[in-house]
Coordinates of C-alpha atoms and ligand atoms in Angstrom, one line a residue:
M29 CA -40.5 3.2 -35.1
C30 CA -39.9 7.1 -35.4
G31 CA -41.6 9.4 -33.5
I32 CA -42.8 13.1 -34.4
V33 CA -44.0 15.6 -32.8
A34 CA -44.6 19.4 -34.1
Y35 CA -46.1 22.7 -32.6
I36 CA -47.8 26.2 -34.1
G37 CA -48.9 28.8 -31.6
Q38 CA -48.3 31.2 -29.1
K39 CA -45.9 30.0 -26.7
E40 CA -41.9 29.3 -27.5
A41 CA -42.1 25.2 -29.4
Y42 CA -38.9 24.1 -27.9
P43 CA -40.0 22.5 -25.1
I44 CA -43.3 21.4 -25.8
L45 CA -40.7 20.1 -28.4
I46 CA -37.9 18.6 -25.9
K47 CA -41.1 17.0 -23.5
G48 CA -42.8 15.8 -26.5
L49 CA -39.4 14.3 -27.8
K50 CA -38.7 12.5 -24.2
R51 CA -42.2 10.9 -24.8
L52 CA -41.7 9.7 -27.6
E53 CA -38.5 7.9 -27.0
Y54 CA -39.7 4.9 -27.1
R55 CA -40.4 4.7 -30.5
G56 CA -36.7 5.5 -31.2
Y57 CA -33.5 6.0 -29.9
D58 CA -30.6 6.6 -32.4
S59 CA -31.1 10.1 -32.5
A60 CA -33.2 13.3 -32.0
G61 CA -33.2 16.4 -33.2
I62 CA -35.3 19.4 -33.7
A63 CA -36.3 22.5 -36.4
L64 CA -37.6 26.1 -34.5
L65 CA -38.6 28.8 -37.2
D66 CA -38.5 32.2 -35.5
Q67 CA -38.0 35.8 -37.1
G68 CA -37.9 34.2 -40.9
E69 CA -35.2 32.0 -39.5
L70 CA -34.8 28.5 -40.0
K71 CA -32.6 26.8 -37.3
I72 CA -32.1 22.6 -37.1
Y73 CA -30.9 21.2 -34.1
K74 CA -30.0 17.5 -34.5
K75 CA -28.1 15.1 -32.7
Q76 CA -26.5 11.5 -32.3
G77 CA -28.4 9.5 -29.2
K78 CA -30.7 10.2 -27.0
V79 CA -33.0 12.5 -26.2
A80 CA -30.8 13.9 -23.1
I81 CA -27.8 14.3 -25.5
L82 CA -30.3 17.1 -27.7
E83 CA -31.4 18.6 -24.7
E84 CA -27.5 19.4 -23.5
F85 CA -26.6 20.1 -26.6
A86 CA -29.2 22.9 -27.3
A87 CA -28.7 23.9 -23.9
D88 CA -26.4 26.8 -25.2
K89 CA -28.2 27.9 -28.3
N90 CA -31.0 30.5 -28.8
C91 CA -33.5 28.1 -29.2
E92 CA -36.7 29.8 -29.9
G93 CA -39.8 30.4 -31.9
K94 CA -43.5 29.7 -31.4
V95 CA -43.6 27.0 -34.9
G96 CA -41.2 23.8 -34.7
I97 CA -40.9 20.0 -35.7
G98 CA -39.6 17.5 -33.5
H99 CA -38.1 13.6 -34.0
T100 CA -36.4 10.8 -32.4
R101 CA -35.4 7.9 -34.9
W102 CA -35.2 4.5 -35.6
A103 CA -32.4 4.4 -38.3
T104 CA -33.2 2.5 -41.2
H105 CA -31.9 4.4 -44.3
G106 CA -28.3 5.6 -43.1
L107 CA -26.3 4.8 -39.7
P108 CA -27.4 6.6 -36.9
N109 CA -25.2 10.1 -37.3
D110 CA -25.8 13.3 -36.7
T111 CA -26.1 14.3 -40.2
N112 CA -28.8 11.0 -41.0
S113 CA -30.6 12.2 -37.9
H114 CA -33.9 14.5 -38.3
P115 CA -34.9 17.2 -39.5
H116 CA -33.8 17.1 -43.1
F117 CA -33.4 20.7 -45.4
S118 CA -34.2 20.8 -48.7
E119 CA -31.4 22.3 -51.0
N120 CA -31.2 26.4 -49.8
K121 CA -32.4 24.7 -46.4
D122 CA -35.7 27.2 -46.9
I123 CA -37.9 23.6 -45.5
A124 CA -37.4 21.0 -43.2
L125 CA -38.6 18.2 -42.6
I126 CA -39.3 15.2 -40.7
H127 CA -40.6 11.5 -41.4
N128 CA -41.7 8.2 -39.8
G129 CA -41.7 5.8 -42.6
I130 CA -39.4 4.6 -45.7
I131 CA -39.9 6.2 -48.6
E132 CA -38.8 3.2 -51.1
N133 CA -38.7 4.7 -54.4
Y134 CA -36.0 7.0 -52.5
N135 CA -33.4 5.9 -55.1
V136 CA -35.2 6.8 -58.2
L137 CA -36.3 10.0 -57.1
K138 CA -32.5 11.1 -56.1
E139 CA -31.6 10.3 -59.6
E140 CA -34.0 12.7 -61.1
L141 CA -33.3 15.1 -58.4
E142 CA -29.5 15.5 -58.8
H143 CA -29.9 15.9 -62.4
R144 CA -31.7 18.9 -61.9
G145 CA -28.4 20.0 -59.4
H146 CA -29.7 18.4 -55.9
K147 CA -26.8 17.5 -53.8
F148 CA -27.5 15.5 -51.1
I149 CA -25.3 15.7 -47.5
S150 CA -27.3 12.5 -45.9
E151 CA -27.9 8.9 -46.6
T152 CA -31.5 9.4 -46.0
D153 CA -34.7 8.5 -48.0
T154 CA -36.5 11.1 -45.9
E155 CA -33.6 13.9 -47.5
V156 CA -34.9 13.4 -51.3
L157 CA -38.7 13.8 -50.1
V158 CA -38.0 17.3 -48.9
H159 CA -35.9 18.0 -51.6
L160 CA -38.7 16.6 -53.9
I161 CA -41.0 18.7 -52.4
D162 CA -39.2 22.4 -52.6
D163 CA -38.6 21.2 -56.3
I164 CA -41.9 21.5 -57.0
R165 CA -42.8 24.2 -55.5
K166 CA -40.3 25.9 -56.6
R167 CA -40.9 24.5 -60.8
E168 CA -44.9 24.3 -60.4
K169 CA -44.8 27.7 -58.5
V170 CA -47.3 26.2 -56.5
S171 CA -48.1 26.2 -51.9
L172 CA -46.4 24.6 -49.6
A173 CA -49.2 22.4 -49.2
E174 CA -49.6 21.9 -52.4
A175 CA -46.0 20.9 -53.2
V176 CA -46.2 18.2 -50.4
R177 CA -49.6 17.0 -52.3
M178 CA -47.6 16.8 -55.6
A179 CA -44.6 15.3 -54.1
L180 CA -46.2 12.0 -52.1
L181 CA -48.2 11.8 -55.3
S182 CA -44.9 10.6 -56.8
V183 CA -43.8 8.3 -53.8
T184 CA -43.9 4.9 -52.7
G185 CA -43.8 3.5 -48.8
A186 CA -44.7 4.8 -46.3
Y187 CA -45.1 7.3 -44.0
A188 CA -45.6 10.2 -41.5
I189 CA -44.3 13.8 -42.5
V190 CA -44.5 17.5 -41.1
V191 CA -42.8 20.1 -43.0
I192 CA -42.2 23.5 -41.9
S193 CA -40.6 26.3 -44.4
K194 CA -39.2 30.0 -44.1
D195 CA -42.1 31.2 -46.2
N196 CA -45.0 30.0 -44.5
P197 CA -43.9 31.2 -40.0
N198 CA -48.2 30.9 -40.0
Q199 CA -48.2 27.0 -41.5
L200 CA -47.6 23.4 -40.4
V201 CA -48.0 20.9 -43.3
A202 CA -48.1 17.4 -42.3
A203 CA -49.6 13.9 -44.4
R204 CA -49.5 10.1 -43.3
K205 CA -49.4 6.8 -45.0
S206 CA -49.2 3.6 -43.4
S207 CA -47.4 5.3 -40.4
P208 CA -49.7 7.0 -37.8
L209 CA -50.1 11.2 -36.9
V210 CA -52.1 12.5 -34.8
V211 CA -53.2 16.9 -35.1
G212 CA -53.7 17.8 -31.5
I213 CA -56.2 21.2 -31.6
G214 CA -55.0 23.5 -28.6
K215 CA -57.3 26.1 -27.1
E216 CA -55.7 28.9 -28.1
N217 CA -55.3 29.2 -31.9
E218 CA -52.7 26.4 -31.4
Y219 CA -51.6 23.1 -33.0
Y220 CA -49.7 20.0 -32.2
L221 CA -48.8 17.2 -34.6
A222 CA -47.5 14.0 -33.5
S223 CA -46.8 9.9 -33.9
D224 CA -49.1 9.3 -30.8
A225 CA -51.0 11.4 -28.6
T226 CA -48.6 11.0 -25.7
P227 CA -46.9 14.6 -26.1
I228 CA -50.0 16.3 -26.9
V229 CA -52.6 15.2 -23.9
E230 CA -50.8 17.6 -21.4
Y231 CA -52.0 20.4 -23.7
T232 CA -55.2 19.1 -25.8
K233 CA -58.1 16.9 -25.2
Q234 CA -59.3 17.0 -28.9
V235 CA -57.5 15.1 -31.8
V236 CA -57.7 14.4 -34.9
Y237 CA -56.9 11.6 -35.8
L238 CA -55.4 11.6 -39.6
N239 CA -56.1 8.5 -42.4
D240 CA -54.1 7.1 -44.6
E241 CA -53.2 9.4 -47.8
E242 CA -54.4 12.5 -45.9
I243 CA -52.6 15.8 -45.9
A244 CA -53.1 18.2 -42.4
V245 CA -53.1 22.1 -43.0
V246 CA -52.5 23.9 -39.9
D247 CA -52.3 27.6 -40.5
L248 CA -52.9 29.9 -37.7
N249 CA -54.7 32.5 -40.1
E250 CA -57.0 30.2 -42.0
G251 CA -57.0 27.1 -39.4
F252 CA -57.1 23.5 -40.0
K253 CA -58.0 21.3 -43.1
I254 CA -57.6 17.9 -44.4
V255 CA -56.9 17.1 -47.6
H256 CA -56.9 13.6 -49.1
L257 CA -53.9 13.2 -51.7
S258 CA -56.4 13.3 -55.0
N259 CA -57.6 17.0 -53.4
Q260 CA -60.5 16.6 -52.0
E261 CA -60.8 18.6 -48.7
K262 CA -62.0 16.3 -45.8
T263 CA -64.1 17.2 -43.1
P264 CA -61.5 16.7 -39.6
Y265 CA -64.0 14.5 -37.5
V266 CA -62.5 15.7 -33.9
Q267 CA -62.5 13.2 -31.1
Q268 CA -62.0 13.0 -27.3
L269 CA -58.6 11.7 -26.4
E270 CA -59.2 9.2 -23.1
M271 CA -55.9 9.4 -21.9
N272 CA -54.7 10.7 -18.5
L273 CA -50.9 12.2 -17.8
E274 CA -50.3 9.5 -14.9
A275 CA -50.4 6.7 -17.1
L276 CA -47.4 8.7 -19.2
E277 CA -45.6 8.8 -16.2
K278 CA -43.0 6.4 -14.1
G279 CA -45.2 7.2 -10.4
G280 CA -42.4 6.0 -8.6
F281 CA -41.5 3.1 -10.4
E282 CA -37.3 2.7 -11.7
H283 CA -38.2 2.1 -14.5
F284 CA -41.4 1.9 -17.3
M285 CA -41.1 -1.8 -17.4
L286 CA -41.7 -2.7 -13.6
K287 CA -44.2 0.1 -13.5
E288 CA -46.1 -1.9 -16.3
I289 CA -44.8 -5.1 -14.7
F290 CA -47.0 -4.1 -11.3
E291 CA -49.6 -2.4 -13.3
Q292 CA -51.1 -6.1 -14.7
P293 CA -53.6 -6.3 -11.2
R294 CA -55.3 -3.2 -12.7
S295 CA -55.3 -3.4 -16.6
I296 CA -56.6 -7.2 -16.6
H297 CA -59.3 -6.2 -14.6
D298 CA -59.8 -3.0 -16.6
C299 CA -59.3 -5.6 -19.8
F300 CA -62.7 -7.6 -18.2
R301 CA -64.0 -5.0 -16.3
G302 CA -67.8 -4.9 -18.4
R303 CA -67.5 -7.8 -19.8
L304 CA -67.8 -11.0 -18.1
N305 CA -70.2 -11.3 -15.4
V306 CA -70.6 -13.8 -12.9
E307 CA -73.9 -13.3 -11.1
Q308 CA -75.6 -13.5 -14.2
G309 CA -73.0 -15.6 -16.1
W310 CA -72.5 -13.6 -19.1
V311 CA -69.0 -12.9 -21.2
S312 CA -69.6 -10.2 -23.7
L313 CA -67.0 -8.5 -26.3
G314 CA -68.9 -5.3 -27.5
G315 CA -66.7 -4.3 -30.2
L316 CA -67.2 -8.0 -31.9
K317 CA -71.0 -7.9 -31.2
E318 CA -72.0 -7.3 -35.1
Y319 CA -69.5 -10.4 -35.9
E320 CA -70.8 -12.6 -33.0
Q321 CA -72.5 -15.2 -35.2
K322 CA -70.5 -15.1 -38.2
L323 CA -67.5 -16.0 -34.9
V324 CA -69.3 -18.7 -33.5
N325 CA -70.3 -20.2 -37.2
A326 CA -67.3 -19.9 -38.0
E327 CA -64.9 -22.8 -39.4
R328 CA -61.6 -21.6 -38.5
I329 CA -60.1 -18.4 -37.9
V330 CA -56.6 -16.7 -38.4
M331 CA -55.3 -15.3 -35.9
V332 CA -52.0 -12.6 -37.3
A333 CA -49.1 -10.8 -35.3
C334 CA -45.5 -10.1 -34.5
G335 CA -43.5 -11.0 -31.5
T336 CA -44.9 -11.0 -28.4
S337 CA -48.7 -10.4 -29.8
W338 CA -48.0 -13.5 -31.8
H339 CA -47.3 -15.9 -28.6
A340 CA -51.0 -14.3 -27.2
C341 CA -52.1 -15.7 -30.4
L342 CA -50.7 -19.1 -30.0
V343 CA -52.5 -19.3 -26.4
G344 CA -55.3 -17.9 -27.9
E345 CA -55.3 -20.7 -29.9
Y346 CA -54.7 -23.3 -27.7
L347 CA -57.5 -22.0 -25.6
I348 CA -60.1 -21.4 -28.4
E349 CA -59.4 -24.8 -30.2
D350 CA -59.4 -26.7 -26.4
L351 CA -62.9 -24.8 -25.2
A352 CA -64.3 -24.0 -28.6
R353 CA -63.8 -26.1 -31.1
I354 CA -63.1 -23.9 -33.5
N355 CA -59.5 -24.6 -36.1
V356 CA -57.4 -21.7 -35.6
E357 CA -53.9 -20.8 -37.6
V358 CA -51.1 -18.4 -36.1
E359 CA -49.4 -16.6 -38.4
Y360 CA -46.5 -14.6 -38.0
A361 CA -47.6 -11.4 -39.8
S362 CA -44.5 -11.2 -41.7
E363 CA -44.8 -14.6 -43.5
F364 CA -48.6 -14.5 -44.0
R365 CA -47.9 -11.3 -46.1
Y366 CA -45.5 -12.7 -48.3
R367 CA -47.3 -16.5 -48.4
N368 CA -50.1 -16.0 -50.8
P369 CA -52.3 -17.5 -47.9
I370 CA -55.7 -19.6 -48.4
I371 CA -58.0 -16.8 -47.4
G372 CA -61.3 -15.9 -49.1
E373 CA -65.0 -14.8 -47.6
D374 CA -65.7 -17.4 -44.9
D375 CA -62.5 -16.7 -43.2
I376 CA -62.1 -14.5 -40.1
V377 CA -59.0 -12.7 -39.8
I378 CA -57.4 -11.1 -36.2
A379 CA -55.3 -9.4 -36.2
V380 CA -53.6 -8.5 -32.6
S381 CA -51.2 -5.9 -31.6
Q382 CA -50.8 -3.8 -28.8
S383 CA -49.7 -1.1 -31.2
G384 CA -52.2 -1.0 -33.6
E385 CA -48.9 0.2 -36.1
T386 CA -46.9 -3.2 -36.3
A387 CA -46.7 -2.7 -40.4
D388 CA -46.3 -6.3 -40.9
T389 CA -49.8 -6.6 -39.3
L390 CA -51.5 -4.0 -41.1
A391 CA -50.3 -5.5 -44.2
A392 CA -51.4 -8.7 -43.1
L393 CA -54.6 -7.4 -42.6
E394 CA -55.1 -5.9 -45.5
L395 CA -53.9 -9.0 -48.0
A396 CA -56.9 -11.1 -45.4
K397 CA -59.3 -8.0 -47.0
S398 CA -58.5 -8.1 -50.3
K399 CA -59.2 -11.8 -50.0
G400 CA -62.5 -10.9 -48.6
A401 CA -62.2 -12.4 -45.0
T402 CA -63.9 -10.4 -42.3
I403 CA -60.7 -8.9 -40.5
L404 CA -60.8 -8.8 -36.8
G405 CA -58.6 -6.3 -34.1
I406 CA -57.5 -6.5 -30.7
C407 CA -55.4 -3.7 -30.2
N408 CA -54.3 -1.3 -27.3
V409 CA -53.8 2.0 -29.1
V410 CA -56.6 3.3 -29.1
G411 CA -57.5 4.9 -32.8
S412 CA -54.9 3.2 -34.1
S413 CA -54.5 2.1 -38.0
I414 CA -55.4 -1.4 -36.9
S415 CA -58.3 -0.8 -34.9
R416 CA -59.2 1.9 -37.9
I417 CA -58.5 -0.5 -40.8
T418 CA -60.4 -3.2 -39.2
D419 CA -64.1 -4.4 -39.5
A420 CA -64.8 -4.7 -36.0
G421 CA -62.4 -5.8 -32.6
S422 CA -62.0 -5.0 -28.8
Y423 CA -59.8 -2.8 -26.7
T424 CA -57.3 -4.5 -24.5
H425 CA -58.0 -1.4 -22.0
A426 CA -54.4 -1.6 -20.6
G427 CA -53.3 1.7 -20.9
P428 CA -50.3 3.3 -22.6
E429 CA -47.2 0.5 -22.6
I430 CA -43.9 3.0 -23.2
G431 CA -41.6 0.5 -21.8
V432 CA -39.9 -1.3 -25.3
A433 CA -40.8 -4.9 -23.8
S434 CA -44.7 -5.5 -24.0
T435 CA -45.3 -6.6 -20.2
K436 CA -48.9 -5.7 -19.3
A437 CA -50.3 -5.5 -22.9
F438 CA -49.6 -9.6 -23.3
T439 CA -51.5 -10.3 -20.1
A440 CA -54.7 -8.0 -21.4
Q441 CA -54.4 -9.8 -25.0
V442 CA -54.7 -13.4 -23.3
T443 CA -57.4 -12.2 -21.3
I444 CA -59.1 -10.6 -24.6
L445 CA -58.7 -14.5 -26.7
T446 CA -59.8 -15.6 -22.9
L447 CA -63.1 -13.6 -22.7
L448 CA -63.4 -14.5 -26.4
T449 CA -62.6 -17.8 -25.8
L450 CA -65.5 -18.1 -22.9
F451 CA -68.0 -16.2 -25.2
L452 CA -67.6 -18.8 -28.3
A453 CA -67.7 -21.9 -25.8
H454 CA -70.5 -20.7 -24.1
K455 CA -72.5 -20.0 -27.3
K456 CA -71.5 -23.2 -29.0
G457 CA -71.8 -25.4 -26.1
T458 CA -68.9 -26.7 -26.3
I459 CA -68.0 -26.1 -22.6
S460 CA -70.5 -27.5 -19.8
Q461 CA -72.5 -24.7 -18.2
S462 CA -70.5 -25.6 -14.5
A463 CA -66.9 -25.6 -16.4
F464 CA -68.0 -21.9 -18.0
Q465 CA -69.5 -20.7 -14.4
S466 CA -66.4 -21.7 -12.8
M467 CA -64.2 -20.3 -14.8
L468 CA -65.6 -16.8 -15.0
C469 CA -65.2 -16.9 -11.4
D470 CA -60.7 -17.8 -11.9
L471 CA -61.1 -15.0 -14.4
E472 CA -62.1 -12.7 -12.0
A473 CA -60.1 -13.8 -9.0
I474 CA -56.9 -13.0 -11.3
P475 CA -56.2 -9.4 -10.9
D476 CA -56.1 -10.2 -7.0
Q477 CA -53.7 -13.8 -7.8
V478 CA -51.6 -11.6 -10.1
K479 CA -51.4 -9.2 -6.7
R480 CA -49.9 -12.0 -4.4
I481 CA -47.1 -13.5 -7.0
L482 CA -46.1 -9.3 -7.3
E483 CA -45.5 -9.5 -3.5
N484 CA -42.7 -12.5 -4.4
D485 CA -40.5 -10.3 -5.8
P486 CA -37.9 -9.9 -3.7
K487 CA -37.9 -13.6 -4.1
I488 CA -37.2 -13.3 -8.1
K489 CA -35.1 -10.5 -7.2
E490 CA -32.9 -13.1 -5.4
I491 CA -33.0 -15.8 -7.4
S492 CA -32.5 -13.1 -10.7
A493 CA -29.0 -12.1 -9.3
I494 CA -28.2 -15.3 -8.7
Y495 CA -28.2 -16.0 -12.4
K496 CA -27.5 -12.4 -13.9
D497 CA -23.9 -13.6 -15.8
V498 CA -25.0 -16.7 -17.5
R499 CA -24.8 -16.7 -21.3
N500 CA -28.1 -18.7 -22.2
A501 CA -31.1 -20.0 -20.7
L502 CA -33.8 -22.5 -21.8
Y503 CA -37.3 -21.3 -21.5
L504 CA -39.6 -24.6 -21.1
G505 CA -43.6 -25.7 -21.3
R506 CA -46.7 -27.9 -22.3
G507 CA -49.8 -27.0 -23.6
S508 CA -50.8 -23.0 -23.1
S509 CA -47.9 -22.7 -20.6
F510 CA -45.3 -23.3 -24.0
P511 CA -46.3 -20.0 -25.7
V512 CA -45.9 -18.1 -21.9
A513 CA -42.0 -19.8 -22.3
L514 CA -41.7 -18.6 -25.9
E515 CA -42.8 -15.1 -24.1
G516 CA -40.3 -15.5 -21.2
A517 CA -37.4 -16.4 -23.4
L518 CA -38.3 -13.3 -25.8
K519 CA -38.2 -10.9 -22.7
L520 CA -34.9 -12.4 -21.6
K521 CA -33.4 -11.7 -24.7
E522 CA -34.8 -8.3 -25.5
I523 CA -34.0 -6.5 -22.6
S524 CA -30.9 -8.3 -20.8
Y525 CA -29.5 -9.8 -23.9
I526 CA -28.6 -13.4 -23.0
H527 CA -29.3 -15.5 -24.9
A528 CA -32.6 -17.7 -24.9
E529 CA -34.9 -19.8 -26.4
G530 CA -37.9 -20.9 -25.5
Y531 CA -39.4 -24.8 -26.5
P532 CA -42.1 -27.2 -25.4
A533 CA -41.0 -29.3 -22.8
A534 CA -40.8 -32.6 -24.8
E535 CA -39.0 -31.5 -27.9
M536 CA -36.2 -30.6 -25.6
K537 CA -35.1 -34.0 -26.0
H538 CA -35.0 -34.3 -29.9
G539 CA -32.2 -31.3 -29.7
P540 CA -32.0 -29.0 -27.1
I541 CA -31.0 -31.4 -24.1
A542 CA -27.8 -31.0 -26.3
L543 CA -27.5 -27.7 -24.9
I544 CA -27.8 -28.9 -21.0
D545 CA -24.9 -28.9 -18.5
E546 CA -24.1 -27.0 -15.6
E547 CA -24.0 -23.3 -17.2
M548 CA -27.8 -23.7 -18.3
P549 CA -30.5 -22.5 -16.4
V550 CA -33.7 -24.1 -17.3
V551 CA -36.8 -22.2 -16.5
V552 CA -40.2 -24.7 -16.3
I553 CA -43.3 -24.1 -15.8
A554 CA -44.5 -27.1 -14.2
T555 CA -47.8 -25.8 -13.1
K556 CA -50.2 -28.4 -12.1
G557 CA -52.7 -29.6 -14.5
T558 CA -52.8 -32.3 -17.2
S559 CA -49.4 -32.2 -18.4
Y560 CA -47.8 -31.9 -15.2
E561 CA -46.0 -35.2 -14.3
K562 CA -45.2 -35.0 -18.4
V563 CA -43.5 -31.6 -17.1
V564 CA -41.8 -33.3 -14.3
S565 CA -40.0 -35.8 -16.2
N566 CA -38.8 -33.1 -18.6
I567 CA -37.1 -31.8 -15.1
Q568 CA -35.5 -35.1 -14.2
E569 CA -34.7 -35.4 -17.8
V570 CA -32.6 -31.8 -16.8
K571 CA -31.3 -32.5 -13.5
A572 CA -30.1 -35.9 -15.2
R573 CA -27.8 -34.0 -17.4
K574 CA -26.9 -31.1 -14.5
G575 CA -28.9 -28.5 -15.9
R576 CA -30.3 -25.8 -13.2
I577 CA -33.8 -26.2 -12.7
I578 CA -36.2 -22.9 -12.2
A579 CA -39.8 -23.8 -12.1
I580 CA -42.9 -21.8 -12.1
V581 CA -45.1 -23.9 -9.8
T582 CA -48.6 -24.1 -8.3
E583 CA -48.6 -22.6 -4.9
G584 CA -48.2 -25.8 -2.6
D585 CA -46.2 -28.2 -5.0
R586 CA -44.4 -30.5 -3.2
Q587 CA -42.9 -32.8 -5.9
V588 CA -41.5 -30.3 -8.7
K589 CA -39.5 -28.8 -5.1
E590 CA -37.9 -31.5 -4.5
L591 CA -36.1 -31.5 -8.0
A592 CA -35.9 -27.7 -9.0
D593 CA -33.3 -25.7 -7.8
H594 CA -35.1 -22.9 -7.5
V595 CA -39.4 -22.5 -7.5
I596 CA -41.5 -19.6 -7.7
E597 CA -45.5 -20.5 -5.9
I598 CA -48.2 -18.7 -8.4
P599 CA -51.9 -19.6 -6.9
E600 CA -54.2 -22.2 -8.0
T601 CA -56.2 -21.7 -10.9
N602 CA -57.6 -23.3 -14.2
Q603 CA -55.1 -24.6 -15.9
Y604 CA -56.6 -22.2 -19.2
L605 CA -55.9 -19.3 -17.3
V606 CA -51.9 -20.3 -15.9
P607 CA -50.6 -17.8 -18.6
L608 CA -52.2 -15.0 -17.2
L609 CA -50.2 -16.0 -14.2
A610 CA -46.9 -17.6 -15.0
T611 CA -46.0 -14.7 -17.4
I612 CA -45.8 -12.3 -14.2
P613 CA -42.6 -14.0 -12.6
L614 CA -41.2 -14.3 -15.5
Q615 CA -41.4 -10.9 -16.5
L616 CA -39.7 -9.9 -13.2
L617 CA -36.8 -12.5 -14.0
S618 CA -35.7 -10.4 -17.0
Y619 CA -36.8 -7.4 -15.6
H620 CA -33.8 -7.9 -12.9
I621 CA -31.9 -9.8 -14.3
S622 CA -32.0 -6.6 -17.5
V623 CA -31.3 -4.4 -14.4
M624 CA -28.4 -6.1 -12.7
R625 CA -26.4 -6.5 -15.8
G626 CA -26.9 -2.4 -16.6
C627 CA -29.0 -2.7 -19.3
N628 CA -31.1 0.0 -20.6
V629 CA -34.5 -2.0 -19.3
D630 CA -37.0 0.6 -21.3
Q631 CA -35.0 1.1 -24.0
P632 CA -33.0 -2.1 -25.1
R633 CA -30.3 -1.7 -28.0
N634 CA -31.9 -2.0 -31.6
L635 CA -35.5 -2.3 -30.6
A636 CA -38.0 0.1 -31.2
K637 CA -41.8 -0.4 -29.3
S638 CA -43.6 0.0 -32.9
V639 CA -42.3 -1.9 -35.6
T640 CA -43.8 0.5 -38.4
V641 CA -41.3 -0.4 -41.0
E642 CA -41.2 -4.0 -42.9
Ligands
M6R708 O1 -47.5 -3.6 -31.4 P1 -47.4 -4.8 -31.4 O2 -48.3 -5.5 -30.6 O3 -47.3 -5.3 -32.9 O4 -45.6 -4.9 -31.6 C1 -45.2 -6.7 -32.2 C2 -44.0 -6.8 -31.7 O5 -43.3 -6.0 -32.1 C3 -43.7 -6.2 -29.8 O6 -44.8 -7.5 -29.2 C4 -42.4 -7.1 -30.0 O7 -41.6 -8.6 -29.7 C5 -41.8 -6.1 -27.8 N1 -40.4 -6.1 -28.6 C6 -42.1 -7.6 -27.5 O8 -41.9 -6.8 -26.0

């Protein structure tokens, strides 16, 4: 949601903060701001809009200081304007604070503080928190860290915060609950704090991921310590970051999204590397070892997720039910958490999430855990909250995904779910040895087949040019290609602002068919497989109403070619693996249309990469 970065040490803080904010901008880009402490003076510079606007604004200012905090905002409370931007000052401007999350009881706290004479200038919940910390510090005459702890005890909600104070020039205090925060331990008595490791990796690989309700105090004289909200001191668990800088750069591509689409041959391969062996005929997900038997014996599996990750779960549902014969229920995490679901100790709940931080998915897992279920995670971001609260899980190993529109994370999630299906089906004997073996072979061939689809990009770009000005689009698919249709429609909506709907192809005649006329492009996944002939009939129905068809077909297809206005061929594969291939042209189609419409591909309006608030 919002991005946090902070530095304290021997170097000038400003360049580190600005660079860090640029790396975190995918988390929110409504406004950006920094606070710097220099020779006893605490100064804040903040502007509505992107980090570049803040940089321009700060260009002629004296942005000096070896300690500072920075924030990039995705607005929740209050409009995205300069005043509501972070950092926020306390009453006498002694303390400044940045915050990611929501203080749910901010109104009650605000009223109490107003009674005590506090004046607020913004509409944010964050400003209330910094006033509260300052108020406690002065009233109780306690240290900054203790004031932060006491203030957080009266807060309901989610937060990752960093606090800087005039009176403690050698110290930063940070805390987290339900919003991520990482501490980087630098080489020369210096510390970095950030929402994720991306602003830190350039300087150090030694990191500590804070746990919920932990407060980190980094002090140039006294070092680094962690205290729990209950006032118990904790031993920091220092981890080695496995991330490289190149993964965070565009690497010659115009946009992160395009880079990430083109990375898929590698990311899919990385995802199954070491987890399958065609010669020896096995599949194994090491992270799930301890729960293998429970999974094999499961009567049902519940999957919770949001957005694109939810679409991946739907693909998983088709695969697991059909091949492993286990009942699967796929739930929107946001609905699941509030509808008193029937979950018990025998249930396995799997959360799928790129970021591993999505608030609804986390809450759904917590609920399932409280009801005694086994909770598993499929995440991309190593060390993320979901990966830490789950009993076990599998990382997708897709590498950092910076573009807000999820691409390589989706195909990696589908790859993991395919591996899980194959593992379960093999163990349960619900797949024949020859079908298992041939699917392993086909899965191993997917990265090269994705490469071949990517070579077709110029043709997809030409088709995009024809449809770039449409106002609506329909995406149709059957079986496991139905979630692919949903995903294709979501990609188009979120980055090009064209209204698009995904439908099971056969459902079209129950309503959406009324929308079809010569203006309406209909993207159909019509690859070879059990429902091919039925999809061909659906295409006929669209043609009869003068709809324009863009069909994703299997190489060499002739029947659909005759009906469709455009065809995009994908290599032949096992029908269960089609989602891994059919998704690629849809990603490219959305990408090109978005660029041609002049939209901000990597940072679409109103969106943020990880949704850490409800
Ligand atoms: O990080 P997560 O996978 O949990 O995120 C879930 C959704 O917010 C995410 O997939 C969102 O729908 C993307 N913008 C889709 O491109």
